[in-house]
């Protein structure tokens, strides 16, 4: 059995509240079942501390669950997160992960600006956060983009766990993580002993313009291996 949600082409979802969650994957799956969230339209998270998808730590197995962001999830609130993986048992190889951070600043009249923040920037947002070492995560189809309004934001943050940024011929050339024109953004961060990020040959990491941007940062015994 599948739990399907589809935001169809031309449809719009906008979350303006503080700490809003778009989708919480909290239901177990199996070989022929799971949760599938598909975005073919427009989804914008404007609020402070908002999260697009939570992979819930209480799920024993996600089965055939997928995240199909055929169109990117837009993060425009400070401290927002695209995908929060507190459970790494999901197989993301069949998912499509497209995330945009700071293509525009905080929305007017939204709750997206943190106290003392700059309303023209999206600050301290993260595309993918991994905090689970149960099973290594592998993604084959991903495009994470940090725009000129992104500041102190991060493409992928591994606090605990192992992530491989792989390649699928069917996905074409979409395996990219890019920061274009932002301020003090990071593409990849891995923290703590045992944590790792590995990029394969067709992964493209790009820093363009901006100020004080960092491609790869690891600390506390974490390892990042770039084969792209």
mmCIF file of N, CA and C in Angstrom, residues 47-157:
data_model
loop_
_atom_site.group_PDB
_atom_site.id
_atom_site.type_symbol
_atom_site.label_atom_id
_atom_site.label_comp_id
_atom_site.label_asym_id
_atom_site.label_seq_id
_atom_site.Cartn_x
_atom_site.Cartn_y
_atom_site.Cartn_z
ATOM 1 N N UNK A 47 8.466 30.357 6.278
ATOM 2 C CA UNK A 47 8.559 30.579 7.716
ATOM 3 C C UNK A 47 9.897 30.205 8.329
ATOM 4 N N UNK A 48 10.176 30.809 9.471
ATOM 5 C CA UNK A 48 11.359 30.514 10.270
ATOM 6 C C UNK A 48 11.296 29.066 10.751
ATOM 7 N N UNK A 49 12.435 28.353 10.674
ATOM 8 C CA UNK A 49 12.555 26.973 11.186
ATOM 9 C C UNK A 49 11.619 25.983 10.490
ATOM 10 N N UNK A 50 11.211 26.264 9.284
ATOM 11 C CA UNK A 50 10.331 25.341 8.567
ATOM 12 C C UNK A 50 11.122 24.149 8.032
ATOM 13 N N UNK A 51 10.424 23.024 7.836
ATOM 14 C CA UNK A 51 11.047 21.807 7.312
ATOM 15 C C UNK A 51 10.190 21.276 6.177
ATOM 16 N N UNK A 52 10.850 20.882 5.087
ATOM 17 C CA UNK A 52 10.118 20.310 3.977
ATOM 18 C C UNK A 52 9.677 18.893 4.259
ATOM 19 N N UNK A 53 10.626 17.984 4.446
ATOM 20 C CA UNK A 53 10.331 16.573 4.711
ATOM 21 C C UNK A 53 11.130 16.113 5.922
ATOM 22 N N UNK A 54 10.439 15.483 6.868
ATOM 23 C CA UNK A 54 11.103 14.832 7.997
ATOM 24 C C UNK A 54 11.056 13.329 7.772
ATOM 25 N N UNK A 55 12.207 12.684 7.815
ATOM 26 C CA UNK A 55 12.278 11.226 7.798
ATOM 27 C C UNK A 55 12.329 10.787 9.246
ATOM 28 N N UNK A 56 11.190 10.348 9.749
ATOM 29 C CA UNK A 56 10.960 10.185 11.180
ATOM 30 C C UNK A 56 11.790 9.050 11.769
ATOM 31 N N UNK A 57 12.393 9.318 12.920
ATOM 32 C CA UNK A 57 13.278 8.347 13.570
ATOM 33 C C UNK A 57 12.532 7.136 14.107
ATOM 34 N N UNK A 58 11.205 7.223 14.244
ATOM 35 C CA UNK A 58 10.440 6.126 14.807
ATOM 36 C C UNK A 58 10.027 5.056 13.813
ATOM 37 N N UNK A 59 10.421 5.194 12.537
ATOM 38 C CA UNK A 59 10.021 4.236 11.505
ATOM 39 C C UNK A 59 11.088 3.151 11.377
ATOM 40 N N UNK A 60 10.657 1.878 11.431
ATOM 41 C CA UNK A 60 11.611 0.775 11.361
ATOM 42 C C UNK A 60 12.127 0.555 9.949
ATOM 43 N N UNK A 61 11.265 0.715 8.951
ATOM 44 C CA UNK A 61 11.678 0.596 7.551
ATOM 45 C C UNK A 61 10.739 1.425 6.682
ATOM 46 N N UNK A 62 11.304 2.105 5.704
ATOM 47 C CA UNK A 62 10.500 2.943 4.814
ATOM 48 C C UNK A 62 10.056 2.195 3.564
ATOM 49 N N UNK A 63 10.544 0.985 3.354
ATOM 50 C CA UNK A 63 10.132 0.220 2.183
ATOM 51 C C UNK A 63 10.431 0.951 0.890
ATOM 52 N N UNK A 64 9.422 1.112 0.056
ATOM 53 C CA UNK A 64 9.588 1.743 -1.248
ATOM 54 C C UNK A 64 9.203 3.232 -1.214
ATOM 55 N N UNK A 65 9.341 3.863 -0.068
ATOM 56 C CA UNK A 65 9.048 5.299 0.050
ATOM 57 C C UNK A 65 10.012 6.110 -0.814
ATOM 58 N N UNK A 66 9.507 7.224 -1.345
ATOM 59 C CA UNK A 66 10.323 8.084 -2.205
ATOM 60 C C UNK A 66 9.985 9.545 -1.933
ATOM 61 N N UNK A 67 10.906 10.425 -2.287
ATOM 62 C CA UNK A 67 10.670 11.866 -2.357
ATOM 63 C C UNK A 67 10.909 12.257 -3.811
ATOM 64 N N UNK A 68 9.880 12.753 -4.472
ATOM 65 C CA UNK A 68 9.992 13.094 -5.894
ATOM 66 C C UNK A 68 9.772 14.591 -6.084
ATOM 67 N N UNK A 69 10.813 15.356 -5.812
ATOM 68 C CA UNK A 69 10.764 16.793 -6.053
ATOM 69 C C UNK A 69 11.197 17.034 -7.501
ATOM 70 N N UNK A 70 10.279 16.775 -8.439
ATOM 71 C CA UNK A 70 10.573 17.026 -9.848
ATOM 72 C C UNK A 70 10.783 18.509 -10.098
ATOM 73 N N UNK A 71 10.060 19.348 -9.361
ATOM 74 C CA UNK A 71 10.321 20.778 -9.291
ATOM 75 C C UNK A 71 10.897 21.068 -7.906
ATOM 76 N N UNK A 72 11.795 22.028 -7.799
ATOM 77 C CA UNK A 72 12.484 22.227 -6.518
ATOM 78 C C UNK A 72 11.584 22.774 -5.414
ATOM 79 N N UNK A 73 11.878 22.324 -4.199
ATOM 80 C CA UNK A 73 11.321 22.922 -2.994
ATOM 81 C C UNK A 73 12.091 24.202 -2.719
ATOM 82 N N UNK A 74 11.371 25.313 -2.504
ATOM 83 C CA UNK A 74 11.995 26.617 -2.306
ATOM 84 C C UNK A 74 12.060 26.955 -0.817
ATOM 85 N N UNK A 75 13.277 27.203 -0.289
ATOM 86 C CA UNK A 75 13.464 27.605 1.102
ATOM 87 C C UNK A 75 13.739 29.104 1.144
ATOM 88 N N UNK A 76 12.821 29.844 1.793
ATOM 89 C CA UNK A 76 12.989 31.301 1.892
ATOM 90 C C UNK A 76 12.874 31.801 3.324
ATOM 91 N N UNK A 77 12.801 30.886 4.275
ATOM 92 C CA UNK A 77 12.779 31.266 5.686
ATOM 93 C C UNK A 77 14.105 30.949 6.343
ATOM 94 N N UNK A 78 14.551 31.807 7.255
ATOM 95 C CA UNK A 78 15.795 31.566 7.977
ATOM 96 C C UNK A 78 15.702 30.252 8.759
ATOM 97 N N UNK A 79 16.839 29.559 8.848
ATOM 98 C CA UNK A 79 16.959 28.332 9.646
ATOM 99 C C UNK A 79 16.025 27.215 9.157
ATOM 100 N N UNK A 80 15.597 27.304 7.921
ATOM 101 C CA UNK A 80 14.725 26.269 7.367
ATOM 102 C C UNK A 80 15.562 25.115 6.833
ATOM 103 N N UNK A 81 14.913 23.951 6.683
ATOM 104 C CA UNK A 81 15.580 22.722 6.246
ATOM 105 C C UNK A 81 14.746 22.086 5.146
ATOM 106 N N UNK A 82 15.390 21.658 4.087
ATOM 107 C CA UNK A 82 14.672 20.993 3.014
ATOM 108 C C UNK A 82 14.246 19.588 3.396
ATOM 109 N N UNK A 83 15.224 18.754 3.762
ATOM 110 C CA UNK A 83 14.973 17.374 4.182
ATOM 111 C C UNK A 83 15.759 17.119 5.463
ATOM 112 N N UNK A 84 15.065 16.665 6.494
ATOM 113 C CA UNK A 84 15.694 16.379 7.788
ATOM 114 C C UNK A 84 15.664 14.864 8.000
ATOM 115 N N UNK A 85 16.820 14.232 7.850
ATOM 116 C CA UNK A 85 16.905 12.778 7.929
ATOM 117 C C UNK A 85 17.367 12.355 9.323
ATOM 118 N N UNK A 86 16.392 12.165 10.225
ATOM 119 C CA UNK A 86 16.710 11.610 11.534
ATOM 120 C C UNK A 86 16.595 10.086 11.507
ATOM 121 N N UNK A 87 16.355 9.549 10.320
ATOM 122 C CA UNK A 87 16.275 8.114 10.087
ATOM 123 C C UNK A 87 16.833 7.855 8.696
ATOM 124 N N UNK A 88 17.886 7.039 8.606
ATOM 125 C CA UNK A 88 18.565 6.853 7.322
ATOM 126 C C UNK A 88 18.222 5.534 6.641
ATOM 127 N N UNK A 89 17.163 4.850 7.110
ATOM 128 C CA UNK A 89 16.833 3.565 6.500
ATOM 129 C C UNK A 89 16.114 3.713 5.165
ATOM 130 N N UNK A 90 15.756 4.914 4.772
ATOM 131 C CA UNK A 90 15.098 5.118 3.479
ATOM 132 C C UNK A 90 16.108 4.964 2.343
ATOM 133 N N UNK A 91 15.662 4.412 1.228
ATOM 134 C CA UNK A 91 16.477 4.301 0.024
ATOM 135 C C UNK A 91 16.184 5.505 -0.864
ATOM 136 N N UNK A 92 17.120 6.445 -0.899
ATOM 137 C CA UNK A 92 16.911 7.658 -1.690
ATOM 138 C C UNK A 92 17.426 7.523 -3.116
ATOM 139 N N UNK A 93 17.887 6.326 -3.495
ATOM 140 C CA UNK A 93 18.414 6.156 -4.848
ATOM 141 C C UNK A 93 17.338 6.356 -5.907
ATOM 142 N N UNK A 94 16.099 6.096 -5.556
ATOM 143 C CA UNK A 94 15.001 6.260 -6.506
ATOM 144 C C UNK A 94 14.250 7.580 -6.310
ATOM 145 N N UNK A 95 14.785 8.450 -5.463
ATOM 146 C CA UNK A 95 14.163 9.749 -5.220
ATOM 147 C C UNK A 95 14.760 10.810 -6.132
ATOM 148 N N UNK A 96 14.057 11.929 -6.230
ATOM 149 C CA UNK A 96 14.540 13.103 -6.959
ATOM 150 C C UNK A 96 14.579 14.262 -5.968
ATOM 151 N N UNK A 97 15.781 14.729 -5.671
ATOM 152 C CA UNK A 97 15.969 15.751 -4.640
ATOM 153 C C UNK A 97 16.386 17.062 -5.302
ATOM 154 N N UNK A 98 15.437 17.986 -5.417
ATOM 155 C CA UNK A 98 15.743 19.311 -5.953
ATOM 156 C C UNK A 98 15.338 20.351 -4.912
ATOM 157 N N UNK A 99 16.322 21.140 -4.493
ATOM 158 C CA UNK A 99 16.112 22.110 -3.420
ATOM 159 C C UNK A 99 16.756 23.437 -3.809
ATOM 160 N N UNK A 100 16.031 24.536 -3.606
ATOM 161 C CA UNK A 100 16.563 25.878 -3.807
ATOM 162 C C UNK A 100 16.561 26.631 -2.483
ATOM 163 N N UNK A 101 17.682 27.258 -2.179
ATOM 164 C CA UNK A 101 17.814 28.050 -0.953
ATOM 165 C C UNK A 101 18.165 29.480 -1.337
ATOM 166 N N UNK A 102 17.364 30.433 -0.916
ATOM 167 C CA UNK A 102 17.727 31.830 -1.100
ATOM 168 C C UNK A 102 17.760 32.302 -2.538
ATOM 169 N N UNK A 103 16.825 31.842 -3.355
ATOM 170 C CA UNK A 103 16.695 32.450 -4.682
ATOM 171 C C UNK A 103 16.038 33.819 -4.565
ATOM 172 N N UNK A 104 15.427 34.069 -3.408
ATOM 173 C CA UNK A 104 14.894 35.381 -3.031
ATOM 174 C C UNK A 104 14.994 35.473 -1.517
ATOM 175 N N UNK A 105 14.949 36.692 -0.975
ATOM 176 C CA UNK A 105 15.035 36.877 0.465
ATOM 177 C C UNK A 105 13.742 36.492 1.170
ATOM 178 N N UNK A 106 13.688 36.788 2.481
ATOM 179 C CA UNK A 106 12.485 36.486 3.258
ATOM 180 C C UNK A 106 11.272 37.169 2.642
ATOM 181 N N UNK A 107 10.167 36.444 2.570
ATOM 182 C CA UNK A 107 8.954 36.999 1.982
ATOM 183 C C UNK A 107 8.401 38.134 2.848
ATOM 184 N N UNK A 108 7.820 39.119 2.197
ATOM 185 C CA UNK A 108 7.210 40.247 2.904
ATOM 186 C C UNK A 108 6.055 39.744 3.768
ATOM 187 N N UNK A 109 5.998 40.225 4.991
ATOM 188 C CA UNK A 109 4.930 39.889 5.950
ATOM 189 C C UNK A 109 4.925 38.409 6.346
ATOM 190 N N UNK A 110 6.047 37.715 6.149
ATOM 191 C CA UNK A 110 6.144 36.326 6.592
ATOM 192 C C UNK A 110 6.832 36.277 7.953
ATOM 193 N N UNK A 111 6.929 35.076 8.514
ATOM 194 C CA UNK A 111 7.629 34.879 9.788
ATOM 195 C C UNK A 111 9.062 34.421 9.547
ATOM 196 N N UNK A 112 9.566 34.620 8.343
ATOM 197 C CA UNK A 112 10.816 33.998 7.954
ATOM 198 C C UNK A 112 12.089 34.633 8.450
ATOM 199 N N UNK A 113 12.050 35.851 8.955
ATOM 200 C CA UNK A 113 13.271 36.540 9.368
ATOM 201 C C UNK A 113 13.549 36.284 10.844
ATOM 202 N N UNK A 114 14.704 35.693 11.133
ATOM 203 C CA UNK A 114 15.094 35.447 12.517
ATOM 204 C C UNK A 114 15.393 36.761 13.215
ATOM 205 N N UNK A 115 15.212 36.833 14.550
ATOM 206 C CA UNK A 115 15.525 38.060 15.277
ATOM 207 C C UNK A 115 16.953 38.527 15.001
ATOM 208 N N UNK A 116 17.081 39.774 14.629
ATOM 209 C CA UNK A 116 18.386 40.338 14.317
ATOM 210 C C UNK A 116 18.884 39.996 12.922
ATOM 211 N N UNK A 117 18.068 39.305 12.141
ATOM 212 C CA UNK A 117 18.477 38.882 10.808
ATOM 213 C C UNK A 117 18.247 39.953 9.757
ATOM 214 N N UNK A 118 18.694 39.651 8.562
ATOM 215 C CA UNK A 118 18.556 40.536 7.406
ATOM 216 C C UNK A 118 17.411 40.019 6.553
ATOM 217 N N UNK A 119 16.354 40.799 6.437
ATOM 218 C CA UNK A 119 15.166 40.353 5.712
ATOM 219 C C UNK A 119 15.437 40.102 4.237
ATOM 220 N N UNK A 120 16.520 40.641 3.717
ATOM 221 C CA UNK A 120 16.845 40.446 2.305
ATOM 222 C C UNK A 120 17.606 39.144 2.064
ATOM 223 N N UNK A 121 17.923 38.421 3.147
ATOM 224 C CA UNK A 121 18.699 37.191 3.036
ATOM 225 C C UNK A 121 17.938 36.005 3.639
ATOM 226 N N UNK A 122 18.288 34.817 3.172
ATOM 227 C CA UNK A 122 17.830 33.571 3.800
ATOM 228 C C UNK A 122 19.034 33.019 4.542
ATOM 229 N N UNK A 123 18.989 33.092 5.874
ATOM 230 C CA UNK A 123 20.161 32.823 6.694
ATOM 231 C C UNK A 123 20.047 31.483 7.430
ATOM 232 N N UNK A 124 21.200 30.771 7.456
ATOM 233 C CA UNK A 124 21.319 29.529 8.234
ATOM 234 C C UNK A 124 20.297 28.471 7.819
ATOM 235 N N UNK A 125 19.995 28.412 6.548
ATOM 236 C CA UNK A 125 19.124 27.362 6.006
ATOM 237 C C UNK A 125 19.991 26.211 5.497
ATOM 238 N N UNK A 126 19.389 25.019 5.403
ATOM 239 C CA UNK A 126 20.141 23.832 4.984
ATOM 240 C C UNK A 126 19.279 22.982 4.061
ATOM 241 N N UNK A 127 19.875 22.502 2.988
ATOM 242 C CA UNK A 127 19.126 21.667 2.061
ATOM 243 C C UNK A 127 18.804 20.303 2.648
ATOM 244 N N UNK A 128 19.832 19.549 3.027
ATOM 245 C CA UNK A 128 19.669 18.217 3.603
ATOM 246 C C UNK A 128 20.478 18.128 4.881
ATOM 247 N N UNK A 129 19.815 17.719 5.973
ATOM 248 C CA UNK A 129 20.489 17.478 7.247
ATOM 249 C C UNK A 129 20.369 15.995 7.570
ATOM 250 N N UNK A 130 21.493 15.334 7.828
ATOM 251 C CA UNK A 130 21.505 13.912 8.167
ATOM 252 C C UNK A 130 22.008 13.742 9.591
ATOM 253 N N UNK A 131 21.186 13.108 10.429
ATOM 254 C CA UNK A 131 21.561 12.828 11.813
ATOM 255 C C UNK A 131 21.113 11.411 12.163
ATOM 256 N N UNK A 132 21.641 10.445 11.435
ATOM 257 C CA UNK A 132 21.318 9.036 11.651
ATOM 258 C C UNK A 132 22.391 8.178 10.997
ATOM 259 N N UNK A 133 22.951 7.247 11.779
ATOM 260 C CA UNK A 133 24.012 6.398 11.244
ATOM 261 C C UNK A 133 23.547 4.959 11.043
ATOM 262 N N UNK A 134 22.217 4.738 11.097
ATOM 263 C CA UNK A 134 21.688 3.373 10.981
ATOM 264 C C UNK A 134 22.102 2.724 9.669
ATOM 265 N N UNK A 135 21.902 3.423 8.574
ATOM 266 C CA UNK A 135 22.219 2.920 7.231
ATOM 267 C C UNK A 135 22.802 4.070 6.411
ATOM 268 N N UNK A 136 23.861 3.818 5.637
ATOM 269 C CA UNK A 136 24.374 4.884 4.768
ATOM 270 C C UNK A 136 23.314 5.342 3.770
ATOM 271 N N UNK A 137 23.245 6.632 3.542
ATOM 272 C CA UNK A 137 22.314 7.203 2.568
ATOM 273 C C UNK A 137 23.028 7.406 1.239
ATOM 274 N N UNK A 138 22.332 7.065 0.178
ATOM 275 C CA UNK A 138 22.871 7.292 -1.160
ATOM 276 C C UNK A 138 21.815 7.989 -2.004
ATOM 277 N N UNK A 139 22.224 9.060 -2.674
ATOM 278 C CA UNK A 139 21.343 9.773 -3.593
ATOM 279 C C UNK A 139 21.943 9.725 -4.993
ATOM 280 N N UNK A 140 21.087 9.534 -5.988
ATOM 281 C CA UNK A 140 21.545 9.449 -7.373
ATOM 282 C C UNK A 140 21.025 10.568 -8.258
ATOM 283 N N UNK A 141 20.012 11.298 -7.788
ATOM 284 C CA UNK A 141 19.386 12.325 -8.614
ATOM 285 C C UNK A 141 19.104 13.533 -7.728
ATOM 286 N N UNK A 142 19.953 14.544 -7.808
ATOM 287 C CA UNK A 142 19.862 15.666 -6.866
ATOM 288 C C UNK A 142 20.388 16.942 -7.510
ATOM 289 N N UNK A 143 19.807 18.039 -7.089
ATOM 290 C CA UNK A 143 20.237 19.362 -7.532
ATOM 291 C C UNK A 143 19.911 20.325 -6.404
ATOM 292 N N UNK A 144 20.936 20.749 -5.688
ATOM 293 C CA UNK A 144 20.768 21.683 -4.573
ATOM 294 C C UNK A 144 21.413 23.001 -4.971
ATOM 295 N N UNK A 145 20.619 24.065 -4.941
ATOM 296 C CA UNK A 145 21.081 25.364 -5.435
ATOM 297 C C UNK A 145 20.907 26.423 -4.357
ATOM 298 N N UNK A 146 21.993 27.123 -4.042
ATOM 299 C CA UNK A 146 21.966 28.251 -3.119
ATOM 300 C C UNK A 146 22.122 29.522 -3.934
ATOM 301 N N UNK A 147 21.111 30.393 -3.861
ATOM 302 C CA UNK A 147 21.105 31.595 -4.674
ATOM 303 C C UNK A 147 21.775 32.777 -4.009
ATOM 304 N N UNK A 148 21.679 33.931 -4.652
ATOM 305 C CA UNK A 148 22.381 35.136 -4.192
ATOM 306 C C UNK A 148 21.840 35.685 -2.881
ATOM 307 N N UNK A 149 20.614 35.280 -2.497
ATOM 308 C CA UNK A 149 20.055 35.737 -1.221
ATOM 309 C C UNK A 149 20.375 34.781 -0.070
ATOM 310 N N UNK A 150 21.089 33.690 -0.347
ATOM 311 C CA UNK A 150 21.461 32.747 0.707
ATOM 312 C C UNK A 150 22.684 33.268 1.464
ATOM 313 N N UNK A 151 22.640 33.140 2.800
ATOM 314 C CA UNK A 151 23.758 33.584 3.626
ATOM 315 C C UNK A 151 23.933 32.620 4.800
ATOM 316 N N UNK A 152 25.200 32.219 5.030
ATOM 317 C CA UNK A 152 25.513 31.259 6.102
ATOM 318 C C UNK A 152 24.651 30.001 5.978
ATOM 319 N N UNK A 153 24.348 29.613 4.779
ATOM 320 C CA UNK A 153 23.500 28.456 4.533
ATOM 321 C C UNK A 153 24.330 27.315 3.946
ATOM 322 N N UNK A 154 23.744 26.111 3.930
ATOM 323 C CA UNK A 154 24.509 24.909 3.609
ATOM 324 C C UNK A 154 23.713 24.000 2.693
ATOM 325 N N UNK A 155 24.395 23.394 1.732
ATOM 326 C CA UNK A 155 23.741 22.444 0.859
ATOM 327 C C UNK A 155 23.410 21.149 1.577
ATOM 328 N N UNK A 156 24.452 20.447 2.078
ATOM 329 C CA UNK A 156 24.271 19.193 2.812
ATOM 330 C C UNK A 156 25.088 19.240 4.091
ATOM 331 N N UNK A 157 24.447 18.920 5.203
ATOM 332 C CA UNK A 157 25.090 18.870 6.518
ATOM 333 C C UNK A 157 24.908 17.473 7.091
#
